[in-house]
Amino acid sequence: MPLARLAVLVSGSGSNLQALIEQIHRPGKGQICLVLSDKPKAYGLVRARQAGIPNEAFDAKDYIDRQAFNQALLARVQSASVDFIVLAGYLKILTPDWIRVYPKRIINIHPSLIPKHCGKGFYGLKVHQSVLESGDKQTGVTIHYVDEGADTGPILASQTVSVLPNDTPESLQKRVLEIEHQLLPQVVEQLCWQYNHQERAEDI
Ligand code: GRF
């Protein structure tokens, strides 16, 4: 029975990728076949290398425009014959081609309770800064299907995290990341399980 094949896109440290490597990348669950980044120095590429996972950086400066850059990444993902794509701290907005080629097959994780504190420009510590400035008593993690917008696709899962009186953006980010590292593998495991157990013509 073919295992679900995953591509993971990162732009930064890749701690969510690391959680997937440790909890999903194993027989019977799923296979991370490819890690791509738009940042050649992203530590997530080092994590992929350490796990023996094929990885590649694509630098937007090498392409004439956003469309050409996205076409290059998309072609590389397609060449790996993956079933799902996980945006794990990938900071660029995908072009519509991605959604056309992989409808309901691309998921993103965002460190707030969408639709609050999300969208263009809301990434990293800025998200948690916004939560603290708003006076919200709760924040959390949201995992959703990716559509043409920024953090706007159908929600798959979310989990709340309490905001503490003396929280700083850094302390809040740390607690939210701990939940991310549990929720993302749980959601990806469910998607892989469904894929791995779906009826296939060749199995009948
Ligand atoms: C995470 O908070 C994720 O929710 C957001 O970007 C951050 C990436 O962190 N999209 P890492 O690269 O997985 O450590």
PDB file of C-alpha atoms and ligand atoms in Angstrom:
ATOM      1  CA  MET A   1       0.000   0.000   0.000  1.00  0.00           C
ATOM      2  CA  PRO A   2       1.648   3.261  -1.118  1.00  0.00           C
ATOM      3  CA  LEU A   3       2.247   5.668   1.778  1.00  0.00           C
ATOM      4  CA  ALA A   4       1.180   9.292   1.491  1.00  0.00           C
ATOM      5  CA  ARG A   5       4.052  11.354   0.082  1.00  0.00           C
ATOM      6  CA  LEU A   6       4.612  14.863   1.453  1.00  0.00           C
ATOM      7  CA  ALA A   7       6.462  17.966   0.354  1.00  0.00           C
ATOM      8  CA  VAL A   8       7.145  20.544   3.078  1.00  0.00           C
ATOM      9  CA  LEU A   9       7.879  24.204   2.307  1.00  0.00           C
ATOM     10  CA  VAL A  10       9.776  26.280   4.870  1.00  0.00           C
ATOM     11  CA  SER A  11      11.246  29.789   5.125  1.00  0.00           C
ATOM     12  CA  GLY A  12      12.820  29.691   8.564  1.00  0.00           C
ATOM     13  CA  SER A  13      13.972  27.500  11.444  1.00  0.00           C
ATOM     14  CA  GLY A  14      11.736  24.574  10.488  1.00  0.00           C
ATOM     15  CA  SER A  15      10.721  23.502  14.009  1.00  0.00           C
ATOM     16  CA  ASN A  16       7.331  22.428  12.593  1.00  0.00           C
ATOM     17  CA  LEU A  17       9.170  20.454   9.904  1.00  0.00           C
ATOM     18  CA  GLN A  18      11.203  18.838  12.687  1.00  0.00           C
ATOM     19  CA  ALA A  19       7.984  17.810  14.455  1.00  0.00           C
ATOM     20  CA  LEU A  20       6.778  16.192  11.202  1.00  0.00           C
ATOM     21  CA  ILE A  21      10.128  14.428  10.703  1.00  0.00           C
ATOM     22  CA  GLU A  22       9.941  12.999  14.227  1.00  0.00           C
ATOM     23  CA  GLN A  23       6.234  12.110  14.304  1.00  0.00           C
ATOM     24  CA  ILE A  24       5.145  11.413  10.716  1.00  0.00           C
ATOM     25  CA  HIS A  25       8.194  10.510   8.612  1.00  0.00           C
ATOM     26  CA  ARG A  26       8.131   6.772   9.316  1.00  0.00           C
ATOM     27  CA  PRO A  27       6.771   3.479   7.852  1.00  0.00           C
ATOM     28  CA  GLY A  28       3.011   3.177   8.150  1.00  0.00           C
ATOM     29  CA  LYS A  29       2.467   6.923   8.475  1.00  0.00           C
ATOM     30  CA  GLY A  30       3.882   9.104   5.750  1.00  0.00           C
ATOM     31  CA  GLN A  31       6.956   9.991   3.796  1.00  0.00           C
ATOM     32  CA  ILE A  32       8.448  13.481   3.553  1.00  0.00           C
ATOM     33  CA  CYS A  33       9.924  13.230   0.049  1.00  0.00           C
ATOM     34  CA  LEU A  34      11.015  16.817  -0.418  1.00  0.00           C
ATOM     35  CA  VAL A  35      11.725  20.013   1.534  1.00  0.00           C
ATOM     36  CA  LEU A  36      11.865  23.300  -0.367  1.00  0.00           C
ATOM     37  CA  SER A  37      12.656  26.794   0.833  1.00  0.00           C
ATOM     38  CA  ASP A  38      12.621  30.312  -0.612  1.00  0.00           C
ATOM     39  CA  LYS A  39      15.531  31.124   1.728  1.00  0.00           C
ATOM     40  CA  PRO A  40      18.836  29.391   0.914  1.00  0.00           C
ATOM     41  CA  LYS A  41      19.962  29.842   4.529  1.00  0.00           C
ATOM     42  CA  ALA A  42      16.761  28.516   6.144  1.00  0.00           C
ATOM     43  CA  TYR A  43      17.666  26.182   8.997  1.00  0.00           C
ATOM     44  CA  GLY A  44      14.786  23.979   7.900  1.00  0.00           C
ATOM     45  CA  LEU A  45      17.022  22.858   5.000  1.00  0.00           C
ATOM     46  CA  VAL A  46      19.659  21.754   7.517  1.00  0.00           C
ATOM     47  CA  ARG A  47      17.016  19.733   9.390  1.00  0.00           C
ATOM     48  CA  ALA A  48      16.009  18.056   6.099  1.00  0.00           C
ATOM     49  CA  ARG A  49      19.657  17.277   5.292  1.00  0.00           C
ATOM     50  CA  GLN A  50      20.183  15.784   8.761  1.00  0.00           C
ATOM     51  CA  ALA A  51      17.142  13.555   8.179  1.00  0.00           C
ATOM     52  CA  GLY A  52      18.378  12.502   4.734  1.00  0.00           C
ATOM     53  CA  ILE A  53      15.435  14.180   2.998  1.00  0.00           C
ATOM     54  CA  PRO A  54      15.977  15.710  -0.475  1.00  0.00           C
ATOM     55  CA  ASN A  55      15.922  19.473  -0.134  1.00  0.00           C
ATOM     56  CA  GLU A  56      16.407  22.503  -2.331  1.00  0.00           C
ATOM     57  CA  ALA A  57      16.373  26.283  -2.033  1.00  0.00           C
ATOM     58  CA  PHE A  58      14.864  28.531  -4.684  1.00  0.00           C
ATOM     59  CA  ASP A  59      15.971  32.143  -4.593  1.00  0.00           C
ATOM     60  CA  ALA A  60      13.387  34.599  -5.974  1.00  0.00           C
ATOM     61  CA  LYS A  61      16.310  36.746  -7.225  1.00  0.00           C
ATOM     62  CA  ASP A  62      17.038  34.025  -9.816  1.00  0.00           C
ATOM     63  CA  TYR A  63      13.612  34.445 -11.469  1.00  0.00           C
ATOM     64  CA  ILE A  64      12.176  37.234 -13.599  1.00  0.00           C
ATOM     65  CA  ASP A  65       8.966  37.468 -11.576  1.00  0.00           C
ATOM     66  CA  ARG A  66       6.725  35.851  -8.959  1.00  0.00           C
ATOM     67  CA  GLN A  67       5.007  33.673 -11.552  1.00  0.00           C
ATOM     68  CA  ALA A  68       8.296  32.206 -12.845  1.00  0.00           C
ATOM     69  CA  PHE A  69       9.514  31.606  -9.284  1.00  0.00           C
ATOM     70  CA  ASN A  70       6.320  29.763  -8.336  1.00  0.00           C
ATOM     71  CA  GLN A  71       6.326  27.771 -11.568  1.00  0.00           C
ATOM     72  CA  ALA A  72       9.857  26.547 -10.768  1.00  0.00           C
ATOM     73  CA  LEU A  73       8.915  25.453  -7.236  1.00  0.00           C
ATOM     74  CA  LEU A  74       5.662  23.862  -8.416  1.00  0.00           C
ATOM     75  CA  ALA A  75       7.473  21.913 -11.139  1.00  0.00           C
ATOM     76  CA  ARG A  76       9.976  20.637  -8.561  1.00  0.00           C
ATOM     77  CA  VAL A  77       7.159  19.525  -6.255  1.00  0.00           C
ATOM     78  CA  GLN A  78       5.335  17.825  -9.130  1.00  0.00           C
ATOM     79  CA  SER A  79       8.522  15.981 -10.082  1.00  0.00           C
ATOM     80  CA  ALA A  80       8.488  14.403  -6.593  1.00  0.00           C
ATOM     81  CA  SER A  81       4.955  12.982  -7.151  1.00  0.00           C
ATOM     82  CA  VAL A  82       3.678  14.103  -3.757  1.00  0.00           C
ATOM     83  CA  ASP A  83       0.137  13.713  -2.421  1.00  0.00           C
ATOM     84  CA  PHE A  84       0.146  16.623   0.041  1.00  0.00           C
ATOM     85  CA  ILE A  85       2.049  19.851   0.507  1.00  0.00           C
ATOM     86  CA  VAL A  86       2.577  21.340   3.969  1.00  0.00           C
ATOM     87  CA  LEU A  87       3.454  25.027   4.344  1.00  0.00           C
ATOM     88  CA  ALA A  88       5.372  24.945   7.632  1.00  0.00           C
ATOM     89  CA  GLY A  89       6.472  28.513   8.160  1.00  0.00           C
ATOM     90  CA  TYR A  90       6.624  29.256   4.440  1.00  0.00           C
ATOM     91  CA  LEU A  91       6.176  33.006   4.115  1.00  0.00           C
ATOM     92  CA  LYS A  92       5.312  33.554   0.467  1.00  0.00           C
ATOM     93  CA  ILE A  93       1.726  33.488  -0.875  1.00  0.00           C
ATOM     94  CA  LEU A  94       1.279  30.723  -3.456  1.00  0.00           C
ATOM     95  CA  THR A  95       0.091  31.603  -6.958  1.00  0.00           C
ATOM     96  CA  PRO A  96      -3.253  30.155  -8.145  1.00  0.00           C
ATOM     97  CA  ASP A  97      -1.468  27.455 -10.205  1.00  0.00           C
ATOM     98  CA  TRP A  98      -0.645  25.625  -6.958  1.00  0.00           C
ATOM     99  CA  ILE A  99      -4.289  25.436  -5.922  1.00  0.00           C
ATOM    100  CA  ARG A 100      -5.332  24.339  -9.406  1.00  0.00           C
ATOM    101  CA  VAL A 101      -2.783  21.508  -9.452  1.00  0.00           C
ATOM    102  CA  TYR A 102      -3.257  20.516  -5.785  1.00  0.00           C
ATOM    103  CA  PRO A 103      -6.878  21.315  -4.812  1.00  0.00           C
ATOM    104  CA  LYS A 104      -7.482  20.542  -1.099  1.00  0.00           C
ATOM    105  CA  ARG A 105      -3.994  19.039  -0.934  1.00  0.00           C
ATOM    106  CA  ILE A 106      -2.068  22.014   0.468  1.00  0.00           C
ATOM    107  CA  ILE A 107      -2.256  22.908   4.167  1.00  0.00           C
ATOM    108  CA  ASN A 108      -0.829  25.808   6.150  1.00  0.00           C
ATOM    109  CA  ILE A 109      -0.252  26.377   9.858  1.00  0.00           C
ATOM    110  CA  HIS A 110      -0.763  29.824  11.348  1.00  0.00           C
ATOM    111  CA  PRO A 111       0.035  30.827  14.952  1.00  0.00           C
ATOM    112  CA  SER A 112      -3.268  32.535  15.809  1.00  0.00           C
ATOM    113  CA  LEU A 113      -7.002  31.763  15.837  1.00  0.00           C
ATOM    114  CA  ILE A 114      -7.925  32.650  12.235  1.00  0.00           C
ATOM    115  CA  PRO A 115      -9.596  35.021  11.244  1.00  0.00           C
ATOM    116  CA  LYS A 116      -7.894  37.086  13.952  1.00  0.00           C
ATOM    117  CA  HIS A 117      -4.299  38.324  13.678  1.00  0.00           C
ATOM    118  CA  CYS A 118      -3.646  36.834  10.232  1.00  0.00           C
ATOM    119  CA  GLY A 119      -3.291  37.770   6.582  1.00  0.00           C
ATOM    120  CA  LYS A 120      -0.615  39.702   4.714  1.00  0.00           C
ATOM    121  CA  GLY A 121       2.185  40.883   6.986  1.00  0.00           C
ATOM    122  CA  PHE A 122       1.105  38.758   9.974  1.00  0.00           C
ATOM    123  CA  TYR A 123       3.980  36.342  10.528  1.00  0.00           C
ATOM    124  CA  GLY A 124       6.496  35.447  13.228  1.00  0.00           C
ATOM    125  CA  LEU A 125       6.524  37.663  16.317  1.00  0.00           C
ATOM    126  CA  LYS A 126       4.247  40.207  14.637  1.00  0.00           C
ATOM    127  CA  VAL A 127       1.323  37.816  15.129  1.00  0.00           C
ATOM    128  CA  HIS A 128       1.905  37.567  18.877  1.00  0.00           C
ATOM    129  CA  GLN A 129       2.608  41.299  19.169  1.00  0.00           C
ATOM    130  CA  SER A 130      -0.818  41.915  17.581  1.00  0.00           C
ATOM    131  CA  VAL A 131      -2.511  39.506  20.002  1.00  0.00           C
ATOM    132  CA  LEU A 132      -0.969  41.260  23.016  1.00  0.00           C
ATOM    133  CA  GLU A 133      -1.822  44.732  21.685  1.00  0.00           C
ATOM    134  CA  SER A 134      -5.441  43.642  21.114  1.00  0.00           C
ATOM    135  CA  GLY A 135      -5.854  42.612  24.740  1.00  0.00           C
ATOM    136  CA  ASP A 136      -7.189  39.180  23.689  1.00  0.00           C
ATOM    137  CA  LYS A 137      -7.137  36.681  26.565  1.00  0.00           C
ATOM    138  CA  GLN A 138      -6.821  33.742  24.164  1.00  0.00           C
ATOM    139  CA  THR A 139      -4.863  33.013  21.024  1.00  0.00           C
ATOM    140  CA  GLY A 140      -3.938  29.695  19.451  1.00  0.00           C
ATOM    141  CA  VAL A 141      -3.024  27.711  16.361  1.00  0.00           C
ATOM    142  CA  THR A 142      -4.993  27.214  13.161  1.00  0.00           C
ATOM    143  CA  ILE A 143      -4.384  24.697  10.382  1.00  0.00           C
ATOM    144  CA  HIS A 144      -6.256  25.253   7.140  1.00  0.00           C
ATOM    145  CA  TYR A 145      -6.380  24.303   3.484  1.00  0.00           C
ATOM    146  CA  VAL A 146      -4.569  26.846   1.348  1.00  0.00           C
ATOM    147  CA  ASP A 147      -6.540  28.823  -1.219  1.00  0.00           C
ATOM    148  CA  GLU A 148      -5.510  31.870  -3.273  1.00  0.00           C
ATOM    149  CA  GLY A 149      -5.635  34.149  -0.243  1.00  0.00           C
ATOM    150  CA  ALA A 150      -3.361  34.675   2.761  1.00  0.00           C
ATOM    151  CA  ASP A 151      -4.525  32.486   5.707  1.00  0.00           C
ATOM    152  CA  THR A 152      -8.058  32.312   4.207  1.00  0.00           C
ATOM    153  CA  GLY A 153      -8.750  28.678   3.216  1.00  0.00           C
ATOM    154  CA  PRO A 154     -11.185  26.233   4.935  1.00  0.00           C
ATOM    155  CA  ILE A 155     -10.101  25.490   8.507  1.00  0.00           C
ATOM    156  CA  LEU A 156      -9.063  21.900   9.297  1.00  0.00           C
ATOM    157  CA  ALA A 157      -8.203  22.251  13.002  1.00  0.00           C
ATOM    158  CA  SER A 158      -7.468  24.819  15.680  1.00  0.00           C
ATOM    159  CA  GLN A 159      -6.445  24.830  19.340  1.00  0.00           C
ATOM    160  CA  THR A 160      -6.533  27.694  21.844  1.00  0.00           C
ATOM    161  CA  VAL A 161      -3.641  28.973  23.947  1.00  0.00           C
ATOM    162  CA  SER A 162      -4.255  31.287  26.918  1.00  0.00           C
ATOM    163  CA  VAL A 163      -2.561  34.667  26.982  1.00  0.00           C
ATOM    164  CA  LEU A 164      -0.890  35.244  30.369  1.00  0.00           C
ATOM    165  CA  PRO A 165      -0.782  38.688  32.043  1.00  0.00           C
ATOM    166  CA  ASN A 166       3.000  38.993  31.825  1.00  0.00           C
ATOM    167  CA  ASP A 167       3.362  37.509  28.352  1.00  0.00           C
ATOM    168  CA  THR A 168       5.796  39.011  25.902  1.00  0.00           C
ATOM    169  CA  PRO A 169       5.630  38.232  22.152  1.00  0.00           C
ATOM    170  CA  GLU A 170       8.523  35.808  22.705  1.00  0.00           C
ATOM    171  CA  SER A 171       6.964  33.968  25.660  1.00  0.00           C
ATOM    172  CA  LEU A 172       3.629  33.708  23.851  1.00  0.00           C
ATOM    173  CA  GLN A 173       5.327  32.478  20.663  1.00  0.00           C
ATOM    174  CA  LYS A 174       7.115  29.780  22.645  1.00  0.00           C
ATOM    175  CA  ARG A 175       3.879  28.404  24.143  1.00  0.00           C
ATOM    176  CA  VAL A 176       2.026  28.595  20.820  1.00  0.00           C
ATOM    177  CA  LEU A 177       4.853  26.755  19.042  1.00  0.00           C
ATOM    178  CA  GLU A 178       4.592  23.916  21.586  1.00  0.00           C
ATOM    179  CA  ILE A 179       0.960  23.449  20.524  1.00  0.00           C
ATOM    180  CA  GLU A 180       1.880  23.768  16.845  1.00  0.00           C
ATOM    181  CA  HIS A 181       4.351  20.909  17.199  1.00  0.00           C
ATOM    182  CA  GLN A 182       1.539  18.692  18.499  1.00  0.00           C
ATOM    183  CA  LEU A 183      -1.368  19.805  16.285  1.00  0.00           C
ATOM    184  CA  LEU A 184       0.357  19.856  12.900  1.00  0.00           C
ATOM    185  CA  PRO A 185       1.574  16.239  13.112  1.00  0.00           C
ATOM    186  CA  GLN A 186      -1.880  15.175  14.353  1.00  0.00           C
ATOM    187  CA  VAL A 187      -3.611  16.791  11.362  1.00  0.00           C
ATOM    188  CA  VAL A 188      -1.033  15.526   8.875  1.00  0.00           C
ATOM    189  CA  GLU A 189      -1.282  12.025  10.355  1.00  0.00           C
ATOM    190  CA  GLN A 190      -5.062  12.075   9.847  1.00  0.00           C
ATOM    191  CA  LEU A 191      -4.691  13.263   6.239  1.00  0.00           C
ATOM    192  CA  CYS A 192      -2.074  10.554   5.589  1.00  0.00           C
ATOM    193  CA  TRP A 193      -4.227   7.906   7.276  1.00  0.00           C
ATOM    194  CA  GLN A 194      -7.229   8.801   5.135  1.00  0.00           C
ATOM    195  CA  TYR A 195      -5.038   8.774   2.030  1.00  0.00           C
ATOM    196  CA  ASN A 196      -3.289   5.520   2.969  1.00  0.00           C
ATOM    197  CA  HIS A 197      -6.637   3.781   3.629  1.00  0.00           C
ATOM    198  CA  GLN A 198      -8.735   5.124   0.779  1.00  0.00           C
ATOM    199  CA  GLU A 199     -10.027   2.619  -1.716  1.00  0.00           C
ATOM    200  CA  ARG A 200      -7.851   2.578  -4.804  1.00  0.00           C
ATOM    201  CA  ALA A 201      -8.687   1.020  -8.145  1.00  0.00           C
ATOM    202  CA  GLU A 202      -5.389  -0.877  -8.167  1.00  0.00           C
ATOM    203  CA  ASP A 203      -6.146  -2.437  -4.742  1.00  0.00           C
ATOM    204  CA  ILE A 204      -9.555  -3.849  -5.677  1.00  0.00           C
TER     205      ILE A 204
HETATM  206  C1  GRF B   1       5.309  29.037  12.987  1.00  0.00           C
HETATM  207  O1  GRF B   1       4.851  29.816  14.080  1.00  0.00           O
HETATM  208  C2  GRF B   1       4.186  28.859  11.997  1.00  0.00           C
HETATM  209  O2  GRF B   1       2.919  28.804  12.606  1.00  0.00           O
HETATM  210  C3  GRF B   1       4.291  30.104  11.180  1.00  0.00           C
HETATM  211  O3  GRF B   1       5.674  30.367  11.058  1.00  0.00           O
HETATM  212  C4  GRF B   1       6.355  29.774  12.167  1.00  0.00           C
HETATM  213  C5  GRF B   1       7.381  28.836  11.586  1.00  0.00           C
HETATM  214  O4  GRF B   1       8.180  28.321  12.563  1.00  0.00           O
HETATM  215  N1  GRF B   1       3.666  29.943   9.885  1.00  0.00           N
HETATM  216  P1  GRF B   1       9.172  27.106  12.162  1.00  0.00           P
HETATM  217  O5  GRF B   1       9.959  27.553  10.940  1.00  0.00           O
HETATM  218  O6  GRF B   1       8.318  25.908  11.876  1.00  0.00           O
HETATM  219  O7  GRF B   1      10.029  26.923  13.383  1.00  0.00           O
END
